Structures are given as structure tokens and as C-alpha cells.
Amino acid sequence: METLCLMWLSAAGEMTAKGREALLERFGSAENAFSKFSEKVKPLIGPKAYETLKKAREDGLLAIPRALIGFDAAVLTQKSPSYPRRLQPLDNPPGVLYVQGKLPDGPAVAVVGSRHDTRYGRETAFKIARGLSSAGVTVVSGLARGIDTAAHRGALAGGGKTVAVLGGGFN
């Protein structure tokens, strides 16, 4: 039940990590936050996050897992054994990760840049990512058009692994 309630909290993309932590601290768990959710939490999380969570609560806890079926995604919480160790020490690590495929272990580097790239930027990102990838380094980027796309293509051309991190959630 706690995982479902953490997924419910993750539905509010507008909510900051501080807001999520404040809510969890106030109620002690995501399950309690769900069951005791009321307008009183609006100052803690903000009006937009409140409205999103209110609607998600009305949709029911099983709405998100049902939506995940078509995505073949796994759900990782901070307590999951598969949750990336590198994220644990962050000040505000993500409470929930939706993962397709297997998260690679080992060295990784983020290659990100403008969506409004230049030819030089694209070529450079591709070459850097291809070189890193062929050396066994996982290339992480956001899957956006421009530099991110060039980085993913370069990693694939180098025969290595690439991970796309999407800030907007599984859908």
C-alpha cells in the first residue's frame, strides 16, 4: 500500500521534493498522507500540486499501476533493492522511479544540452558519447531533441549503454 501511495505522490509533478518531504514528515508515511489528505496541506505543497493530488486521489490508487501496464515499467521506491545507490545521498532524491529495462551499474556520465542545437554541438555530443560508450561508460541524457538525442545516438553507435531520464514521469 505504501508503494501505491508513493506513486500517488509522484503524480504531482508540480510538487517539489521539499513539499513531498514536508508531507511525509507531517503524516509519517505516504499511506497516511493519502488517507488524511485534505485542503489543509495546500500551504505545504502548493495549490497546483494539491489539485493534481486531489484529482489523482479521486481517480483511485490503482489508476497509475493500470496505466503502467502498457509501458512495461517497474516501480522503484527509495526502499527498493534496485533503487540506484548513486541517488541515495542526494539532498532530494526522487521518491519514485519508473523504469523500463534494466538500470546499468558502473560508470556513467550525463551528456545534456540545448534542444536548439547547432550542427557543431550535435556532432560534438555524438562523438563524446560514442567515445564514452565504447569505453564502457553509460551515457545518461534526457531524450529531448537536440544535444540529448545526439548523445543517445552516439552511445548506441559506440556499442554501449544509454539511459534516458524523463522528468515528466512515465506517461
Tab-separated table of C-alpha atoms in Angstrom:
chain	number	residue	atom	x	y	z
A	1	MET	CA	0.000	0.000	0.000
A	2	GLU	CA	2.877	2.398	0.790
A	3	THR	CA	4.292	1.974	-2.728
A	4	LEU	CA	0.908	2.778	-4.281
A	5	CYS	CA	0.681	5.887	-2.134
A	6	LEU	CA	4.211	6.945	-3.108
A	7	MET	CA	3.138	6.535	-6.726
A	8	TRP	CA	0.150	8.748	-5.962
A	9	LEU	CA	2.531	11.416	-4.600
A	10	SER	CA	4.651	11.136	-7.741
A	11	ALA	CA	1.613	12.074	-9.830
A	12	ALA	CA	2.073	15.701	-8.766
A	13	GLY	CA	4.941	16.753	-10.999
A	14	GLU	CA	4.432	20.302	-9.745
A	15	MET	CA	5.283	19.298	-6.185
A	16	THR	CA	8.845	19.975	-5.149
A	17	ALA	CA	10.932	17.434	-3.289
A	18	LYS	CA	10.680	19.754	-0.270
A	19	GLY	CA	6.894	19.643	-0.497
A	20	ARG	CA	6.927	15.842	-0.710
A	21	GLU	CA	9.254	15.606	2.290
A	22	ALA	CA	7.109	18.052	4.290
A	23	LEU	CA	4.031	15.975	3.560
A	24	LEU	CA	5.760	12.732	4.530
A	25	GLU	CA	7.171	14.302	7.683
A	26	ARG	CA	3.777	15.650	8.695
A	27	PHE	CA	1.948	12.354	8.175
A	28	GLY	CA	4.751	9.850	8.776
A	29	SER	CA	4.083	7.869	5.604
A	30	ALA	CA	2.646	8.203	2.125
A	31	GLU	CA	-0.227	5.945	3.149
A	32	ASN	CA	-1.201	8.312	5.976
A	33	ALA	CA	-0.804	11.309	3.660
A	34	PHE	CA	-3.231	9.658	1.237
A	35	SER	CA	-5.805	8.689	3.849
A	36	LYS	CA	-5.678	12.055	5.687
A	37	PHE	CA	-5.312	14.236	2.592
A	38	SER	CA	-7.280	17.475	2.872
A	39	GLU	CA	-7.158	21.099	1.851
A	40	LYS	CA	-5.043	21.790	4.948
A	41	VAL	CA	-1.941	20.517	3.086
A	42	LYS	CA	-2.239	23.158	0.363
A	43	PRO	CA	0.245	25.541	2.080
A	44	LEU	CA	2.774	22.678	2.356
A	45	ILE	CA	2.705	21.592	-1.270
A	46	GLY	CA	1.191	24.491	-3.214
A	47	PRO	CA	-2.177	24.871	-4.943
A	48	LYS	CA	-1.221	23.191	-8.248
A	49	ALA	CA	0.227	20.096	-6.552
A	50	TYR	CA	-2.797	19.982	-4.253
A	51	GLU	CA	-5.226	19.978	-7.200
A	52	THR	CA	-3.228	17.304	-9.035
A	53	LEU	CA	-3.102	15.036	-5.978
A	54	LYS	CA	-6.773	15.649	-5.256
A	55	LYS	CA	-7.706	14.510	-8.772
A	56	ALA	CA	-5.305	11.546	-8.634
A	57	ARG	CA	-6.829	10.563	-5.283
A	58	GLU	CA	-10.309	10.695	-6.798
A	59	ASP	CA	-9.107	8.503	-9.700
A	60	GLY	CA	-8.016	5.903	-7.141
A	61	LEU	CA	-4.753	4.264	-6.196
A	62	LEU	CA	-4.924	1.671	-8.945
A	63	ALA	CA	-5.096	4.195	-11.803
A	64	ILE	CA	-1.309	4.596	-12.038
A	65	PRO	CA	-0.423	0.871	-11.906
A	66	ARG	CA	-3.061	0.202	-14.574
A	67	ALA	CA	-1.507	2.883	-16.767
A	68	LEU	CA	1.926	1.296	-16.299
A	69	ILE	CA	0.800	-1.995	-17.854
A	70	GLY	CA	1.139	-0.613	-21.358
A	71	PHE	CA	4.584	0.783	-20.595
A	72	ASP	CA	6.142	-2.399	-19.199
A	73	ALA	CA	7.660	-0.288	-16.430
A	74	ALA	CA	8.895	-1.250	-12.992
A	75	VAL	CA	8.364	0.967	-9.960
A	76	LEU	CA	11.287	1.652	-7.655
A	77	THR	CA	10.991	3.476	-4.335
A	78	GLN	CA	13.916	4.557	-2.188
A	79	LYS	CA	13.465	1.345	-0.193
A	80	SER	CA	13.623	-0.906	-3.275
A	81	PRO	CA	16.781	-3.025	-3.557
A	82	SER	CA	17.114	-1.917	-7.202
A	83	TYR	CA	16.896	1.823	-6.413
A	84	PRO	CA	20.141	3.380	-7.720
A	85	ARG	CA	22.669	3.756	-4.893
A	86	ARG	CA	24.042	6.917	-6.507
A	87	LEU	CA	20.758	8.723	-5.898
A	88	GLN	CA	20.552	7.881	-2.182
A	89	PRO	CA	22.955	10.602	-0.924
A	90	LEU	CA	21.280	13.407	-2.877
A	91	ASP	CA	19.585	16.097	-0.817
A	92	ASN	CA	16.311	15.491	-2.645
A	93	PRO	CA	16.381	12.099	-4.362
A	94	PRO	CA	13.324	11.096	-6.392
A	95	GLY	CA	10.781	9.320	-4.216
A	96	VAL	CA	9.696	7.036	-7.049
A	97	LEU	CA	11.376	5.956	-10.270
A	98	TYR	CA	9.516	4.358	-13.160
A	99	VAL	CA	11.984	2.199	-15.074
A	100	GLN	CA	11.766	0.443	-18.422
A	101	GLY	CA	14.514	-2.089	-18.930
A	102	LYS	CA	17.421	-2.613	-16.583
A	103	LEU	CA	19.376	0.190	-14.983
A	104	PRO	CA	23.066	-0.351	-15.699
A	105	ASP	CA	25.670	-0.324	-12.976
A	106	GLY	CA	29.161	1.067	-13.348
A	107	PRO	CA	30.486	4.389	-14.546
A	108	ALA	CA	28.002	6.814	-16.063
A	109	VAL	CA	28.088	10.381	-17.297
A	110	ALA	CA	25.328	12.811	-18.218
A	111	VAL	CA	25.501	14.482	-21.616
A	112	VAL	CA	22.843	17.164	-21.935
A	113	GLY	CA	22.401	20.371	-23.851
A	114	SER	CA	20.173	22.616	-25.853
A	115	ARG	CA	17.152	21.482	-27.822
A	116	HIS	CA	18.027	24.269	-30.265
A	117	ASP	CA	21.405	22.845	-31.113
A	118	THR	CA	23.918	23.620	-33.798
A	119	ARG	CA	25.498	21.164	-36.184
A	120	TYR	CA	28.771	21.512	-34.296
A	121	GLY	CA	27.020	20.825	-30.976
A	122	ARG	CA	25.269	17.736	-32.347
A	123	GLU	CA	28.447	16.319	-33.856
A	124	THR	CA	30.443	17.007	-30.697
A	125	ALA	CA	27.821	15.437	-28.404
A	126	PHE	CA	27.662	12.394	-30.700
A	127	LYS	CA	31.471	11.966	-30.723
A	128	ILE	CA	31.816	12.428	-26.964
A	129	ALA	CA	29.007	9.970	-26.218
A	130	ARG	CA	30.304	7.421	-28.742
A	131	GLY	CA	33.780	7.574	-27.183
A	132	LEU	CA	32.487	7.270	-23.639
A	133	SER	CA	30.167	4.453	-24.597
A	134	SER	CA	32.865	2.459	-26.379
A	135	ALA	CA	34.989	2.823	-23.210
A	136	GLY	CA	32.217	1.192	-21.127
A	137	VAL	CA	30.689	4.353	-19.694
A	138	THR	CA	26.889	4.563	-19.666
A	139	VAL	CA	25.627	7.777	-21.250
A	140	VAL	CA	22.703	9.401	-19.450
A	141	SER	CA	20.583	12.101	-21.035
A	142	GLY	CA	17.036	13.400	-21.230
A	143	LEU	CA	15.871	12.047	-24.588
A	144	ALA	CA	14.932	15.549	-25.733
A	145	ARG	CA	15.595	16.602	-29.308
A	146	GLY	CA	18.928	18.264	-29.982
A	147	ILE	CA	22.027	17.513	-27.938
A	148	ASP	CA	20.311	14.831	-25.820
A	149	THR	CA	19.280	12.893	-28.934
A	150	ALA	CA	22.784	13.176	-30.380
A	151	ALA	CA	24.212	11.834	-27.105
A	152	HIS	CA	21.900	8.803	-27.130
A	153	ARG	CA	22.710	8.114	-30.781
A	154	GLY	CA	26.414	8.400	-30.067
A	155	ALA	CA	26.153	5.962	-27.158
A	156	LEU	CA	24.353	3.441	-29.340
A	157	ALA	CA	26.921	3.918	-32.129
A	158	GLY	CA	29.652	3.214	-29.580
A	159	GLY	CA	28.020	-0.101	-28.721
A	160	GLY	CA	27.389	0.836	-25.119
A	161	LYS	CA	24.506	1.571	-22.840
A	162	THR	CA	22.363	4.665	-22.666
A	163	VAL	CA	19.785	5.762	-20.110
A	164	ALA	CA	17.061	8.324	-20.718
A	165	VAL	CA	15.858	10.265	-17.701
A	166	LEU	CA	12.445	11.788	-18.232
A	167	GLY	CA	11.444	14.487	-15.789
A	168	GLY	CA	7.763	14.287	-16.662
A	169	GLY	CA	7.032	10.796	-15.396
A	170	PHE	CA	6.162	7.514	-17.073
A	171	ASN	CA	3.442	8.834	-19.353
